[in-house]
Every structure is written in C-alpha cells, then in structure tokens.
Amino acid sequence: MFLVIRVPKSKFYTTPFTTVPRIAIANSISFSFTSISTNSFNIKSHKSLLFHHLKNRTLDEARAVFDQIPSPHVSLYTIMLHAYAHNHRLREAIHLFRQIPSKDVVSWNSMIKGCINCGDFVTARKLFEEMPHRTVVSWTTLIDGLLSLGNVEEAEALFWAMDPLDRDVAAWNAMIHGYFSNGRVDDALRLFRGMPSRDVISWSSMVGGLDHNGKSEQALVIFRDMVASGERLSSVGLVCGLSAAAKISALRVGIQIHCSVLKLGYWCFDEFLSASLVTFYGCCKQMEAACRVFGEAVCKNVVVWTALVTGYGFNDKHQEALEVFGEMMRIGVAPNESSFTSALNSCCGLDDLEKGKGIHAVVVKVGLESGGYVGGSLVVMYSKCGYVTDAVYVFKGIKEKSLVSWNTVIVGCAQHGCGMWALALYNQMLREKVDPDGITLTGLLSACSRSGMLQKARCFFRYFGQKKTVTLTIEHYASMVDVLGRCGELEEAEALVMSMPMKANSMVWMALLSACRKHSNLDVAERAANQIFEMEPGCSAAYVLLSNLYASSSRWAEVACIRRKMKHKGVVKQPGSSWLTLKGRKHEFLSADRSHPLTGKIYQKLDWLGVKLKELGYVPDQQFALHDVETEQKEEMLSYHSERLAIAFGLLSTVEGSTITVMKNLRVCGDCHSATKLMAKIVHREIVVRDSSRFHHFKNGICSCGDYW
C-alpha cells in the first residue's frame, strides 16, 4: 500500500497562516512517517509484552500493559476477558467488558462463557438477554452451561426456543451430550432419532454416552449402525467402540474394529487408539495380543504404557504389571495419576507393602499425593497391607475429598475393626456436606459388625432405609444379618432374612450360617445350610461350616455324613493357606507344610514358641481340632496351622522389633487367635493377620478385635 502526497510546483506552498518552503514540507512529511512508524512499533511491542504476561499468568502486569495500548482492538479486550475469567476474577472481567466501545459477537460469547465457567449463571443469562445479535454459538454456550449444572429442563426449553434455521448439528450434539452427562439416556436416544442431519460427532457421542451409562451392548448396536450409514469413522468413534467392546468382552466385535483401525490408517500415530486396543485385549483376557499391539505402536506415550500396566493388573498378573511400570519409569516416561493408580492396585494384589511404599515416594516427589485418585489408591494400598494408621494419614492429605475417597477410608477402618474411627470419619463427612451413598452404608454396617455396635447398626439401617437417594440392596441386608448374628441375635437375624423385600441369596444365608458357627446354634445353622444347598449344591464353604459346627459339638457321625456327601457331589474343601511377602517374593504355607527351604528352622522356632506359650499358661483349645483323633494329635495339628508357620518364618526373616504381616485365605481359628496374642507378647512384636473377615493387630498380649470376630 502506497501513500501519495501531491505537492504544488510553485516555490512556496501557501497556507492561511504562513508561507512554507518545499524543504520544510519534505521535513514535515518525513517527521509524519517517523511518528506513524514509531507508534505502530509501540503497539506491536505492547501486544508482545501483553501476551508474554498472559502466558506466564502475571495477570496484573498484563493489565498494566493493556492500559498503555491506545484504542485497543476488541480482540485484545476479548483476550483479557478470557484471562480474567480463567483466573476466576469475574468482577474485573465484567467491568472491562462494559468498557469495550464496540463489542462484537465473540466478546459477548466469551463473556457469557466466562460467567458460566465461574459459576455465575445468573449474570450469564442476563448477558445473553442483553445481547443484540445472538449466534448459534451463543445459544449453544448457554445450553451447555445449563446442562453442566444439571438444569436439563431449562436447557431443553432454550434449545427448542432457537430458530430452527440456527439449530445446527453442533447444537443437537450439545443436547445429546448433556442428556448423557445427566443420565437421561432415553431422552438422548429420542433426540438422536429426531435429528434432521448427523455428523461423526453425533454418532460418536451416542456410542460413548451409552457406554458411559452402562449400556455397552446398545452402544455397539449404534456403532454398527454408524458403519452401515456410510459415515467415515473417526479415531474418537473407534475409541468409543473399543471401550464398549472392552466392557462386555466382545472379542469378535473388537477385532473387527481393530481391522477398521488398520484399514483407515489411524493405527500408525494415534496413541489413544493404541491405548484403547491394549485395554480392549486386556479386558478380553488376551494379554499376548495386548502386548503385540503395544510392541507395534509407533508412538508410546504415558497413556499407552498405562493401558499395558492396567491390562496386566486386570488379569491378576501383578508382578508383570509392576515390571512394566518400572520399565516405563526407567526410559523416562513420566507416570500420570492413572499410571500410579494401576501400579498401586498391583501392589495390593501382591500384598507388597515395600513396593507400595516405593511408589508412594515417587508420588510425593512428583506432587500427586494430594490428588483424589492417587490418594485414594494409597489409602486402599495401606489398608489392605495392614497399615490403617498410614491410610488415614494419607487420606487427611487429600485436598479435594470425593465421596469415593470418604467411602474408601471408612471401609478401610471397618476392615481393621476401627469402628469408632469409621463413625468419626462419617460424621466429618457429613460436616463437609458430602452426601453418603449405599457404599457408605456398607462400610458403616461392616464397622458396626466388627466392633459389636448393634444399636448404631440398627440406627444406620433404619436411617438409610428412609433416605430417598439410597436404595437398600441385598448386600445391605447381608451386612445387617451379619451384625445381628455376630451379636447373638440369631432369631432376629433369621426373621430379617425371611422379611426381606427380595429373595435372599446364598450370601445372606452364609452370613447367618457363620454367626451360628460363632454361637454354636445348630438348629438355625441347619436351616441356613439347607437354603444354601438348594441354591448352590457345590458350595464348599457351607459344607465346611456345618461340618465344623458338628465337630465342635463332637457329633462325629454327622461330620462323617457331610464328608460323604461332599465326596459324592465332588465338592472339594478349599485348603487353608497363609502367606507373607518379603522383598517382592511371596512365601506361602499350608497346614503342617514342610516344603519351604527353611522348614527346619521354622519348626524349631515353633517348638521354642510352644514352650514359651505353656510357660504363660496357654492350653490348646481342642474344639478347634476338627478331627476325631487322640488328644496329642489334636494338639500337634493345632500347633502347625498355616498362620503359625508363616509367623515363625516372619520372625526368622525380618528385623527384630519390626511388624510381621500375615495374610490368610480363611478365618483365623480361635486357638490360633489365642496363641498369636501370647506370641506377640513373647517376641515383643506387633503381628498383623488378615483373614477372610478382617484384620487382627496383635500386640502386648491383646488383639485389636477385642476377641470379637
């Protein structure tokens, strides 16, 4: 662009004030161009400085630079509005918005969006009403805001109030997404069927929304219809299809989607598709295929690595999961929250506290220990590995505690028999205005059951039964039966089973049968066992419980009859085993086991402990020797139960004074419970035993359960 200035040929240029030579005119023109150039340079410099401050989030400095720009363009105003809203400084954003001399539609939409993001929907709606010319973006922004707040009806009214010519496919997609986000699946389906036109986002939203709302089979039907419609498959649509196939283990469908991925050429560089394929094959128990996909992926980011770690964990290959996690760390791929969560879950699967602590150290180093997901996984890991105090400590450090976080720590305390801790956390949860759900009730009933708090359990069961947001499930009834049974209220427990609004399953009757074993009530036990045998003829646990109940009453004829029935029906008793994990290796023991390399030393240690136990007045309780043999044989059988072998090995293999943590697949017998209390006193150590019911913390001759389990 050229600026043309015409100068008269005469020697002098006459003005109303004076006569100026041509040289002066030339100088003035030169000066004028210099001023324009300098001014333009200053504006560019200010803009550059403004963007620098916004990039570095120094908003006040950015505003100071903005105020120095003469007559800033509306686009610069809009940038500042966005920055203010992003930093939740809404009042300043609104004040600046009112100062814009000539607002365009982008500035209006940005201000409305900023108000919604800051939670001020009243102002957003007011601005929308003031807006002189609304576009489809304006309508869609407001509709999205309403749906995000759960105001579905108001969003619907606004959607249908739009001019049909302005209601483009993006607006329809926004409503579909909002319906699914609020659990309105039928409304989303109805709207989808009524769409005048659809794009790939419409189809993908339907597949993903149905899958997210637990309707994965229906999601795959929609995915098939999308393919049949001729719509070009996007990577997002393929990811949604794979997710749905993974959740219902639809191997054949997933393989077909995999073929489409290869055919369309998305495979080479799309990390999310690679991760989805790894996850899919992992969920379908096809880890070889998952590893092959992982190996062939060109780009392996943290999402792809995490998918492989999670896949191994899902298939109970926890050692391999931790090896992959370690390799990922070694090559410099920084783990994210999902990576840490999957790795910690595998530590739980291995009962490996040492590796869990190592991962916790890395979590602290990268600053993720206060996050809800990782923090919750740490709570679970410490709880399952026997360290409930550490679990509660980690929980207190979580900044934003979700309902899942509260439920996790309450259930953890319940497993350890810390009933009062669980109730205190529940009260704190209510003070934080977090609404409990059905899982909360399960944790509270479990805490009451393990601590003998019958009246509190009755209050909780009654209160949640009247709560509209919680529906009592069969699991809740089983928990309440367990509470009543443990407290000796067997008749009330049986009456509750008979009055349930749904048909009692084997889990409910097993809770009652277990209580009968504790209180030696054969009449109720036989009725409960018969109910279980009708539902599950091959339930070995019911046969064993009833057999043990007969044996403890010395009714050996009935014991022999049950054993014949088990043999005839091919029912095999699960062998009792105990184990502990040291330096990443699992050491497992059966009753009277002599397969361990340190067997000689283990039995020597047990014999030494046996002498010390007798010195403290310990007498074996032979009612727990559930075989019709001589007294000496009964005592020997009790002395070499699997948990005692594991404890002896732990005493030999760990540092003096350290805690020994033993896991057991069945419940601890009463005699071993009494002996372990004294063992802890003899060796001056804390011994933690996790059985199939709860954790027992033995220390100084007492147990955390208070002999109530």
XYZ file of C-alpha atoms in Angstrom:
709
model
C 0.000 0.000 0.000
C 1.469 3.438 -1.011
C 0.675 6.868 0.366
C 0.692 9.500 -2.435
C 1.106 13.163 -1.498
C 0.819 15.774 -4.233
C 2.947 18.959 -3.804
C 2.328 22.125 -5.998
C 5.091 23.063 -8.409
C 5.273 26.633 -7.146
C 8.227 27.620 -4.994
C 6.057 28.307 -1.999
C 3.065 26.434 -0.533
C 0.579 28.932 0.791
C -1.362 28.287 3.982
C -3.774 30.540 5.778
C -1.109 31.280 8.399
C 2.264 31.390 6.738
C 4.332 30.586 3.710
C 6.423 27.396 3.983
C 9.330 26.400 1.703
C 9.246 22.982 -0.044
C 12.124 21.692 2.070
C 10.059 22.318 5.176
C 7.175 20.369 3.666
C 9.506 17.457 2.948
C 10.843 17.546 6.516
C 7.321 17.591 7.913
C 6.337 14.610 5.753
C 9.427 12.729 6.918
C 8.593 13.507 10.536
C 4.996 12.361 9.999
C 6.107 8.961 8.659
C 8.535 8.546 11.561
C 5.766 9.222 14.080
C 3.445 6.682 12.432
C 6.194 4.068 12.323
C 7.163 4.634 15.976
C 3.531 4.471 17.109
C 2.998 1.222 15.178
C 6.152 -0.215 16.722
C 4.968 0.696 20.220
C 1.597 -1.022 19.682
C 3.304 -4.210 18.486
C 5.693 -4.071 21.427
C 2.827 -3.665 23.875
C 0.959 -6.587 22.334
C 4.041 -8.789 22.541
C 4.551 -7.847 26.197
C 0.855 -8.390 26.912
C 0.930 -11.924 25.514
C 4.137 -12.630 27.423
C 2.496 -11.737 30.758
C -0.654 -13.708 29.956
C 1.407 -16.754 29.027
C 3.243 -16.509 32.350
C -0.034 -15.887 34.215
C 1.024 -12.500 35.562
C -2.400 -11.031 35.020
C -1.939 -7.712 36.837
C 1.177 -6.925 34.800
C -0.735 -7.848 31.641
C -3.496 -5.417 32.579
C -0.947 -2.630 33.137
C 0.420 -3.201 29.619
C -3.106 -3.392 28.193
C -3.963 0.027 29.680
C -1.000 1.561 27.793
C -2.309 0.455 24.380
C -4.133 3.356 22.688
C -7.607 2.356 21.438
C -7.102 -1.426 21.765
C -8.936 -3.583 19.276
C -11.953 -5.561 20.522
C -9.955 -8.782 20.053
C -7.484 -7.621 22.732
C -10.373 -6.869 25.068
C -11.659 -10.387 24.466
C -8.260 -11.894 25.273
C -8.189 -10.016 28.582
C -11.768 -11.095 29.361
C -10.819 -14.720 28.834
C -7.758 -14.364 31.073
C -9.781 -12.780 33.895
C -12.490 -15.436 33.708
C -9.910 -18.239 33.546
C -8.446 -16.951 36.817
C -11.934 -16.608 38.371
C -11.668 -12.806 38.532
C -15.126 -12.393 37.144
C -15.915 -8.961 38.594
C -12.914 -7.410 36.827
C -13.844 -9.208 33.609
C -17.375 -7.790 33.681
C -16.070 -4.289 34.465
C -13.676 -4.466 31.492
C -16.409 -5.883 29.249
C -18.617 -2.869 29.970
C -15.746 -0.592 28.826
C -15.488 -2.115 25.328
C -16.545 0.697 22.957
C -17.684 -1.615 20.165
C -18.485 -5.166 21.264
C -18.579 -7.926 18.672
C -20.279 -11.311 18.942
C -17.034 -13.009 20.011
C -16.632 -10.728 23.024
C -20.251 -11.327 24.047
C -19.866 -15.101 23.751
C -16.561 -15.051 25.644
C -18.104 -13.094 28.498
C -21.090 -15.437 28.712
C -18.781 -18.457 28.675
C -16.594 -16.890 31.373
C -19.588 -16.328 33.651
C -20.669 -19.949 33.234
C -17.169 -21.263 33.972
C -17.068 -19.131 37.127
C -20.444 -20.481 38.243
C -22.353 -17.202 37.818
C -25.151 -18.429 35.623
C -27.471 -15.539 36.570
C -25.100 -12.990 35.006
C -24.546 -15.270 32.011
C -28.279 -15.425 31.366
C -28.594 -11.654 31.822
C -25.839 -11.004 29.271
C -27.472 -13.438 26.882
C -30.731 -11.481 27.119
C -28.871 -8.170 26.541
C -27.004 -9.474 23.508
C -28.106 -7.538 20.391
C -27.369 -10.305 17.856
C -27.203 -13.911 19.032
C -25.487 -16.641 17.036
C -25.794 -20.411 17.337
C -22.608 -20.291 19.427
C -24.355 -18.011 21.933
C -27.303 -20.372 22.250
C -25.123 -23.471 22.453
C -22.847 -21.913 25.090
C -25.798 -21.156 27.332
C -27.364 -24.586 26.752
C -24.049 -26.277 27.613
C -23.862 -24.246 30.812
C -27.377 -25.234 31.871
C -26.689 -28.911 31.186
C -23.416 -28.819 33.133
C -25.379 -27.559 36.141
C -27.993 -30.276 35.722
C -30.758 -27.854 34.645
C -31.939 -30.176 31.890
C -35.493 -28.850 31.598
C -34.317 -25.236 31.260
C -31.756 -26.283 28.650
C -34.467 -28.121 26.716
C -36.681 -25.036 26.715
C -33.821 -22.891 25.416
C -32.916 -25.473 22.761
C -36.435 -25.584 21.330
C -36.705 -21.775 21.561
C -33.905 -21.422 18.998
C -34.737 -20.515 15.451
C -34.893 -23.864 13.591
C -32.600 -22.407 10.929
C -29.987 -21.610 13.597
C -30.298 -25.005 15.304
C -27.314 -26.625 13.593
C -25.871 -30.084 14.192
C -23.495 -28.739 16.878
C -26.490 -27.596 18.948
C -28.134 -31.023 18.609
C -24.868 -32.684 19.607
C -24.603 -30.444 22.665
C -28.058 -31.545 23.841
C -27.247 -35.227 23.281
C -24.012 -34.908 25.243
C -25.843 -33.059 28.024
C -28.556 -35.708 28.250
C -25.957 -38.444 28.666
C -23.988 -36.397 31.221
C -27.139 -36.191 33.329
C -28.059 -39.850 32.904
C -31.021 -39.121 30.596
C -30.330 -41.990 28.195
C -33.851 -42.329 26.780
C -34.046 -38.590 26.073
C -30.701 -38.740 24.250
C -31.904 -41.648 22.113
C -35.158 -39.852 21.300
C -33.325 -36.672 20.295
C -30.794 -38.602 18.217
C -33.567 -40.302 16.257
C -35.196 -36.926 15.575
C -32.064 -35.170 14.285
C -32.504 -33.706 10.786
C -28.867 -34.473 9.994
C -25.982 -36.178 11.783
C -22.235 -35.936 11.670
C -19.485 -38.160 13.032
C -19.631 -36.330 16.379
C -23.333 -37.201 16.702
C -22.640 -40.896 16.223
C -19.563 -40.913 18.467
C -21.468 -39.080 21.223
C -24.165 -41.753 21.118
C -21.709 -44.644 21.283
C -19.651 -43.043 24.060
C -22.700 -41.853 26.005
C -24.413 -45.243 26.009
C -21.176 -46.950 27.020
C -20.592 -44.433 29.828
C -24.106 -45.074 31.169
C -23.660 -48.840 31.394
C -25.354 -49.718 28.097
C -22.340 -51.042 26.219
C -24.301 -53.603 24.194
C -26.634 -50.879 22.911
C -23.581 -48.709 22.209
C -22.206 -51.392 19.902
C -25.565 -51.565 18.079
C -25.311 -47.798 17.420
C -21.683 -48.267 16.347
C -22.795 -50.892 13.820
C -25.486 -48.512 12.533
C -22.839 -45.788 12.183
C -20.728 -48.082 9.993
C -23.800 -49.061 7.942
C -24.722 -45.388 7.413
C -21.505 -44.818 5.479
C -20.266 -42.173 7.937
C -16.480 -42.023 7.891
C -15.189 -43.425 11.159
C -13.134 -41.012 13.241
C -10.491 -42.025 15.750
C -12.804 -40.824 18.542
C -15.632 -43.034 17.291
C -13.308 -46.025 17.084
C -12.062 -45.410 20.627
C -15.679 -45.289 21.875
C -16.467 -48.540 20.063
C -13.420 -50.279 21.534
C -14.331 -49.062 25.021
C -17.818 -50.556 24.721
C -16.436 -53.836 23.355
C -13.915 -53.991 26.218
C -16.547 -53.565 28.933
C -18.606 -56.535 27.755
C -15.602 -58.552 26.487
C -16.987 -58.609 22.939
C -13.826 -60.069 21.416
C -15.141 -60.590 17.878
C -16.556 -57.049 17.617
C -13.342 -55.570 18.979
C -11.259 -57.476 16.436
C -13.483 -56.103 13.649
C -12.923 -52.566 14.988
C -9.188 -53.297 15.102
C -9.350 -54.234 11.412
C -11.104 -50.934 10.664
C -8.362 -49.075 12.514
C -5.728 -50.710 10.322
C -7.725 -50.187 7.135
C -8.302 -46.475 7.778
C -4.648 -45.844 8.628
C -5.286 -44.434 12.107
C -3.038 -47.054 13.630
C 0.348 -45.534 12.934
C 0.487 -42.490 15.171
C -2.739 -42.332 17.241
C -1.710 -43.028 20.854
C -5.286 -43.099 22.150
C -6.280 -45.787 19.651
C -3.199 -47.812 20.592
C -4.093 -47.476 24.277
C -7.725 -48.427 23.603
C -6.657 -51.557 21.717
C -4.305 -52.588 24.532
C -7.100 -52.031 27.071
C -9.597 -53.947 24.934
C -7.403 -57.033 24.595
C -6.531 -56.847 28.294
C -10.223 -56.808 29.260
C -10.817 -59.803 26.988
C -8.042 -61.765 28.769
C -5.869 -61.657 25.637
C -2.632 -60.278 27.083
C -0.485 -61.728 24.296
C -2.480 -59.712 21.772
C -2.310 -56.651 24.059
C 1.488 -56.946 24.222
C 1.675 -57.363 20.435
C -0.364 -54.193 19.919
C 1.857 -52.377 22.414
C 5.013 -53.561 20.662
C 3.752 -52.456 17.246
C 2.633 -48.989 18.382
C 4.779 -46.293 16.799
C 4.131 -43.672 19.465
C 4.142 -44.903 23.049
C 3.122 -42.129 25.411
C 2.094 -42.436 29.053
C -1.479 -43.408 28.062
C -0.280 -46.442 26.073
C 2.118 -47.558 28.827
C -0.599 -47.165 31.469
C -3.004 -49.276 29.398
C -0.486 -52.148 29.446
C 0.111 -51.822 33.208
C -3.648 -51.809 33.813
C -4.182 -54.776 31.485
C -1.693 -56.933 33.383
C -3.310 -55.938 36.677
C -6.785 -56.764 35.368
C -5.537 -60.260 34.513
C -4.029 -60.744 38.012
C -0.519 -60.582 36.584
C 0.562 -58.029 39.124
C 4.268 -58.831 39.048
C 4.348 -58.201 35.286
C 2.343 -55.006 35.781
C 4.932 -53.634 38.199
C 7.761 -54.664 35.869
C 6.150 -52.692 33.015
C 5.661 -49.728 35.352
C 9.325 -49.899 36.333
C 10.443 -50.074 32.689
C 8.247 -47.092 31.881
C 9.978 -45.116 34.634
C 13.441 -46.222 33.506
C 13.027 -44.960 29.932
C 11.798 -41.580 31.170
C 8.035 -41.739 30.549
C 6.547 -39.680 33.382
C 3.622 -41.554 35.028
C 0.266 -39.838 35.395
C -2.436 -40.396 38.015
C -3.831 -43.446 36.209
C -0.342 -44.993 35.984
C 0.219 -44.651 39.723
C -3.290 -45.938 40.499
C -2.788 -49.082 38.403
C 0.643 -49.737 39.894
C -0.662 -49.305 43.453
C -3.545 -51.666 42.702
C -0.984 -54.293 41.675
C 0.884 -53.726 44.945
C -2.410 -54.532 46.698
C -2.780 -57.659 44.570
C 0.648 -58.836 45.698
C 0.244 -57.593 49.295
C 3.617 -55.963 48.658
C 3.929 -53.057 51.063
C 7.599 -52.418 50.241
C 6.909 -51.732 46.559
C 3.846 -49.728 47.523
C 5.973 -47.501 49.729
C 8.486 -47.074 46.905
C 5.734 -45.931 44.538
C 4.389 -43.635 47.277
C 7.812 -41.975 47.444
C 7.692 -41.278 43.690
C 4.147 -39.939 44.037
C 5.324 -37.476 46.697
C 8.278 -36.467 44.530
C 6.040 -35.514 41.593
C 3.469 -33.833 43.854
C 0.445 -36.079 43.234
C -0.088 -37.401 46.766
C -2.880 -34.911 47.458
C -4.867 -35.857 44.339
C -8.114 -37.741 44.786
C -7.344 -40.725 42.536
C -3.774 -41.410 43.636
C -4.539 -40.522 47.254
C -7.465 -42.947 47.251
C -5.280 -45.720 45.795
C -2.690 -45.112 48.513
C -5.431 -45.355 51.156
C -6.523 -48.724 49.704
C -2.943 -49.982 49.462
C -2.044 -49.160 53.069
C -5.380 -50.520 54.347
C -5.054 -53.839 52.502
C -1.429 -54.247 53.542
C -2.320 -53.837 57.231
C -1.375 -50.209 57.931
C -4.652 -48.434 58.615
C -2.956 -45.570 60.509
C -0.920 -44.703 57.416
C -4.080 -44.993 55.314
C -5.877 -42.413 57.458
C -2.801 -40.141 57.384
C -2.735 -40.233 53.564
C -6.475 -39.584 53.442
C -6.117 -36.442 55.543
C -3.637 -35.090 52.980
C -6.075 -35.367 50.049
C -7.105 -31.821 49.126
C -10.415 -32.441 47.383
C -12.047 -35.420 49.067
C -14.711 -37.012 46.883
C -17.399 -39.437 48.027
C -15.179 -42.266 46.761
C -12.320 -41.052 48.996
C -14.562 -40.957 52.075
C -16.003 -44.398 51.350
C -12.525 -45.854 50.830
C -11.196 -44.732 54.210
C -14.416 -45.687 56.059
C -14.337 -49.206 54.573
C -10.604 -49.456 55.364
C -11.177 -48.575 59.021
C -14.035 -51.088 59.165
C -11.784 -53.890 57.854
C -9.338 -53.216 60.667
C -12.047 -53.159 63.318
C -11.596 -49.438 63.968
C -15.314 -48.862 64.323
C -15.073 -45.591 66.223
C -12.678 -44.183 63.610
C -15.136 -45.114 60.866
C -18.008 -43.371 62.672
C -15.893 -40.278 63.376
C -14.958 -40.058 59.681
C -18.613 -40.446 58.726
C -19.574 -37.528 60.983
C -16.781 -35.436 59.486
C -18.015 -36.377 56.012
C -21.482 -35.061 56.870
C -19.980 -31.812 58.198
C -18.178 -31.424 54.863
C -21.628 -31.630 53.207
C -20.783 -34.846 51.294
C -23.943 -36.908 50.780
C -23.416 -40.619 51.633
C -24.485 -43.449 49.337
C -25.051 -47.188 49.512
C -21.312 -47.962 49.734
C -21.088 -45.680 52.775
C -23.816 -47.717 54.468
C -21.988 -50.964 53.674
C -18.835 -49.571 55.294
C -20.718 -48.362 58.380
C -22.534 -51.686 58.877
C -19.231 -53.511 58.457
C -17.646 -51.252 61.080
C -20.518 -51.888 63.482
C -20.344 -55.638 62.840
C -16.646 -55.875 63.644
C -16.977 -53.686 66.733
C -20.204 -55.104 68.177
C -22.147 -51.815 67.847
C -25.598 -53.320 67.372
C -27.723 -50.260 68.247
C -25.752 -47.977 65.939
C -26.106 -50.508 63.120
C -29.876 -50.591 63.636
C -29.993 -46.782 63.515
C -27.931 -46.629 60.309
C -30.012 -49.345 58.630
C -33.256 -47.583 59.543
C -31.974 -44.105 58.554
C -30.628 -45.137 55.141
C -33.774 -47.190 54.531
C -35.787 -43.968 54.744
C -33.328 -41.994 52.608
C -34.676 -41.363 49.099
C -31.240 -41.197 47.471
C -30.222 -44.668 48.725
C -31.906 -47.970 47.863
C -31.236 -50.853 50.234
C -29.675 -53.742 48.300
C -29.238 -57.399 49.128
C -25.652 -56.607 50.206
C -27.001 -54.218 52.853
C -29.361 -56.879 54.185
C -26.494 -59.394 54.297
C -24.412 -56.895 56.284
C -27.254 -56.290 58.747
C -27.786 -60.047 59.170
C -24.053 -60.321 59.889
C -24.282 -57.595 62.568
C -27.256 -59.255 64.269
C -25.706 -62.711 64.031
C -22.349 -61.690 65.475
C -24.143 -60.032 68.386
C -26.042 -63.265 69.113
C -29.413 -62.029 67.860
C -29.896 -65.093 65.658
C -33.694 -65.163 65.798
C -33.912 -61.506 64.787
C -31.364 -62.135 62.028
C -33.375 -65.069 60.656
C -36.584 -63.018 60.855
C -34.904 -60.230 58.870
C -33.888 -62.734 56.193
C -37.453 -64.007 55.918
C -38.923 -60.465 55.717
C -36.553 -59.102 53.055
C -38.274 -57.375 50.080
C -36.171 -59.508 47.727
C -35.392 -63.237 47.784
C -32.377 -63.976 49.975
C -29.352 -65.316 48.102
C -26.567 -67.587 49.358
C -24.542 -64.611 50.586
C -27.282 -63.668 53.068
C -27.714 -67.240 54.314
C -23.912 -67.632 54.621
C -23.816 -64.601 56.915
C -26.391 -66.294 59.128
C -24.607 -69.670 58.993
C -21.287 -68.052 60.012
C -22.987 -66.467 63.019
C -24.386 -69.870 64.019
C -20.835 -71.252 63.999
C -19.758 -68.493 66.392
C -22.684 -69.050 68.783
C -22.959 -72.858 68.329
C -26.619 -72.759 67.254
C -27.213 -75.971 65.287
C -30.948 -75.504 64.676
C -30.632 -72.205 62.796
C -27.409 -73.414 61.157
C -29.103 -76.454 59.617
C -31.938 -74.337 58.210
C -29.483 -71.796 56.758
C -27.275 -74.545 55.294
C -30.246 -76.277 53.631
C -31.201 -72.995 51.951
C -27.647 -72.607 50.636
C -27.512 -76.211 49.351
C -30.725 -75.617 47.373
C -29.234 -72.543 45.672
C -25.618 -73.726 45.363
C -25.260 -77.502 45.756
C -21.500 -77.195 45.284
C -20.871 -74.510 47.935
C -17.878 -75.951 49.824
C -17.875 -73.155 52.443
C -21.378 -74.090 53.656
C -20.448 -77.791 53.955
C -17.276 -76.929 55.879
C -19.024 -74.508 58.259
C -21.734 -77.022 59.090
C -19.173 -79.815 59.442
C -17.064 -77.696 61.787
C -20.133 -76.874 63.848
C -20.895 -80.597 64.244
C -17.241 -81.327 65.027
C -17.028 -78.656 67.748
C -20.060 -80.360 69.350
C -18.356 -83.791 68.980
C -21.105 -85.056 66.671
C -18.718 -87.105 64.573
C -21.413 -89.187 62.839
C -22.863 -86.028 61.257
C -19.344 -84.886 60.331
C -18.744 -88.187 58.526
C -22.114 -87.889 56.759
C -21.274 -84.397 55.439
C -17.882 -85.577 54.222
C -19.525 -88.460 52.323
C -21.943 -86.002 50.708
C -19.061 -83.761 49.672
C -17.204 -86.700 48.165
C -20.316 -87.931 46.357
C -21.025 -84.491 44.853
C -17.390 -83.763 44.059
C -17.213 -80.804 46.428
C -13.613 -80.041 47.421
C -12.736 -78.083 50.562
C -10.555 -75.059 49.952
C -7.269 -75.687 51.779
C -6.312 -73.108 54.371
C -3.160 -71.203 53.491
C -1.218 -68.272 54.900
C 1.474 -66.154 53.302
C 3.620 -63.094 53.669
C 5.558 -61.067 51.108
C 9.214 -60.210 51.698
C 11.429 -58.374 49.205
C 8.867 -58.871 46.460
C 8.607 -62.638 46.969
C 5.515 -64.406 48.268
C 6.101 -67.156 50.876
C 3.014 -69.373 51.246
C 2.322 -72.120 53.800
C -0.313 -74.831 54.213
C -1.131 -76.547 57.492
C 1.786 -78.786 58.628
C 3.668 -77.661 55.499
C 7.274 -78.882 55.135
C 8.030 -77.655 51.615
C 9.773 -74.380 52.482
C 13.602 -74.283 52.298
C 13.725 -73.040 55.925
C 11.362 -75.740 57.230
C 13.829 -76.988 59.855
C 14.358 -73.571 61.391
C 10.636 -72.747 61.148
C 9.640 -75.827 63.160
C 12.423 -75.173 65.680
C 11.044 -71.661 66.154
C 7.511 -73.032 66.635
C 8.725 -75.578 69.182
C 10.502 -72.779 71.086
C 7.330 -70.683 70.972
C 5.328 -73.706 72.171
C 7.480 -73.947 75.292
C 7.142 -70.216 75.979
C 3.357 -70.395 75.455
C 2.979 -73.125 78.065
C 5.056 -71.071 80.491
C 2.446 -68.321 80.127
C -0.362 -70.790 80.869
C -1.535 -71.427 77.298
C -3.649 -74.571 76.873
C -4.687 -75.631 73.331
C -8.425 -75.371 72.707
C -9.148 -78.765 71.222
C -12.611 -77.847 69.950
C -10.789 -76.228 67.018
C -9.056 -79.507 66.134
C -11.846 -80.659 63.871
C -10.882 -84.321 63.555
C -11.802 -87.356 65.665
C -8.267 -88.212 66.785
C -6.332 -88.560 70.030
C -5.605 -85.537 72.234
C -1.880 -85.475 71.409
C -2.622 -85.479 67.709
C -5.128 -82.663 68.127
C -2.540 -80.504 69.911
C 0.041 -81.204 67.210
C -2.446 -80.332 64.444
C -3.218 -77.011 66.139
C 0.469 -76.205 66.646
C 1.251 -76.325 62.929
C -1.652 -74.357 61.425
C -0.606 -72.350 58.368
C -0.691 -68.941 60.096
C 1.699 -70.165 62.813
C 4.180 -71.415 60.196
C 4.003 -68.033 58.444
C 4.512 -66.152 61.722
C 7.535 -68.303 62.591
C 9.048 -67.663 59.157
C 8.404 -63.937 59.595
C 10.208 -63.952 62.950
C 13.213 -65.625 61.320
C 13.326 -63.406 58.236
C 12.603 -59.853 59.446
C 14.404 -57.288 61.536
C 13.997 -57.581 65.305
C 11.171 -55.371 66.523
C 9.542 -54.881 63.116
C 5.894 -55.644 62.385
C 5.035 -59.014 60.804
C 2.048 -59.008 58.426
C 0.497 -62.367 57.507
C -2.389 -62.943 55.077
C -4.773 -65.918 55.347
C -7.440 -67.101 52.894
C -9.764 -68.442 55.619
C -10.815 -67.190 59.043
C -8.333 -67.497 61.904
C -9.339 -70.278 64.269
C -9.994 -69.428 67.900
C -6.999 -71.378 69.190
C -4.547 -69.683 66.805
C -6.057 -66.341 67.793
C -5.352 -67.009 71.485
C -1.856 -68.308 70.746
C -0.922 -65.379 68.498
C -1.832 -62.849 71.203
C 0.702 -64.510 73.505
C 3.290 -64.896 70.705
C 3.225 -61.135 70.132
C 3.873 -60.637 73.834
C 6.708 -63.190 73.909
C 8.635 -61.732 70.946
C 7.761 -58.075 71.725
C 6.483 -57.504 68.216
C 3.261 -56.448 66.544
C 1.805 -59.275 64.469
C -0.885 -58.375 61.927
C -3.034 -61.168 60.497
C -5.555 -60.512 57.743
C -8.033 -63.353 57.436
C -11.085 -63.648 55.168
C -13.126 -61.496 57.557
C -10.926 -58.696 58.892
C -7.520 -57.559 60.153
C -6.234 -58.604 63.591
C -3.498 -56.465 65.164
C -1.810 -58.484 67.935
C 0.338 -56.549 70.382
C 1.358 -56.971 74.065
C -0.936 -59.958 74.527
C -4.124 -58.356 73.175
C -5.838 -58.118 69.789
C -7.414 -55.082 68.175
C -10.642 -57.034 67.693
C -11.140 -57.317 71.449
C -11.741 -61.071 70.950
C -14.850 -60.179 68.960
C -14.669 -61.502 65.438
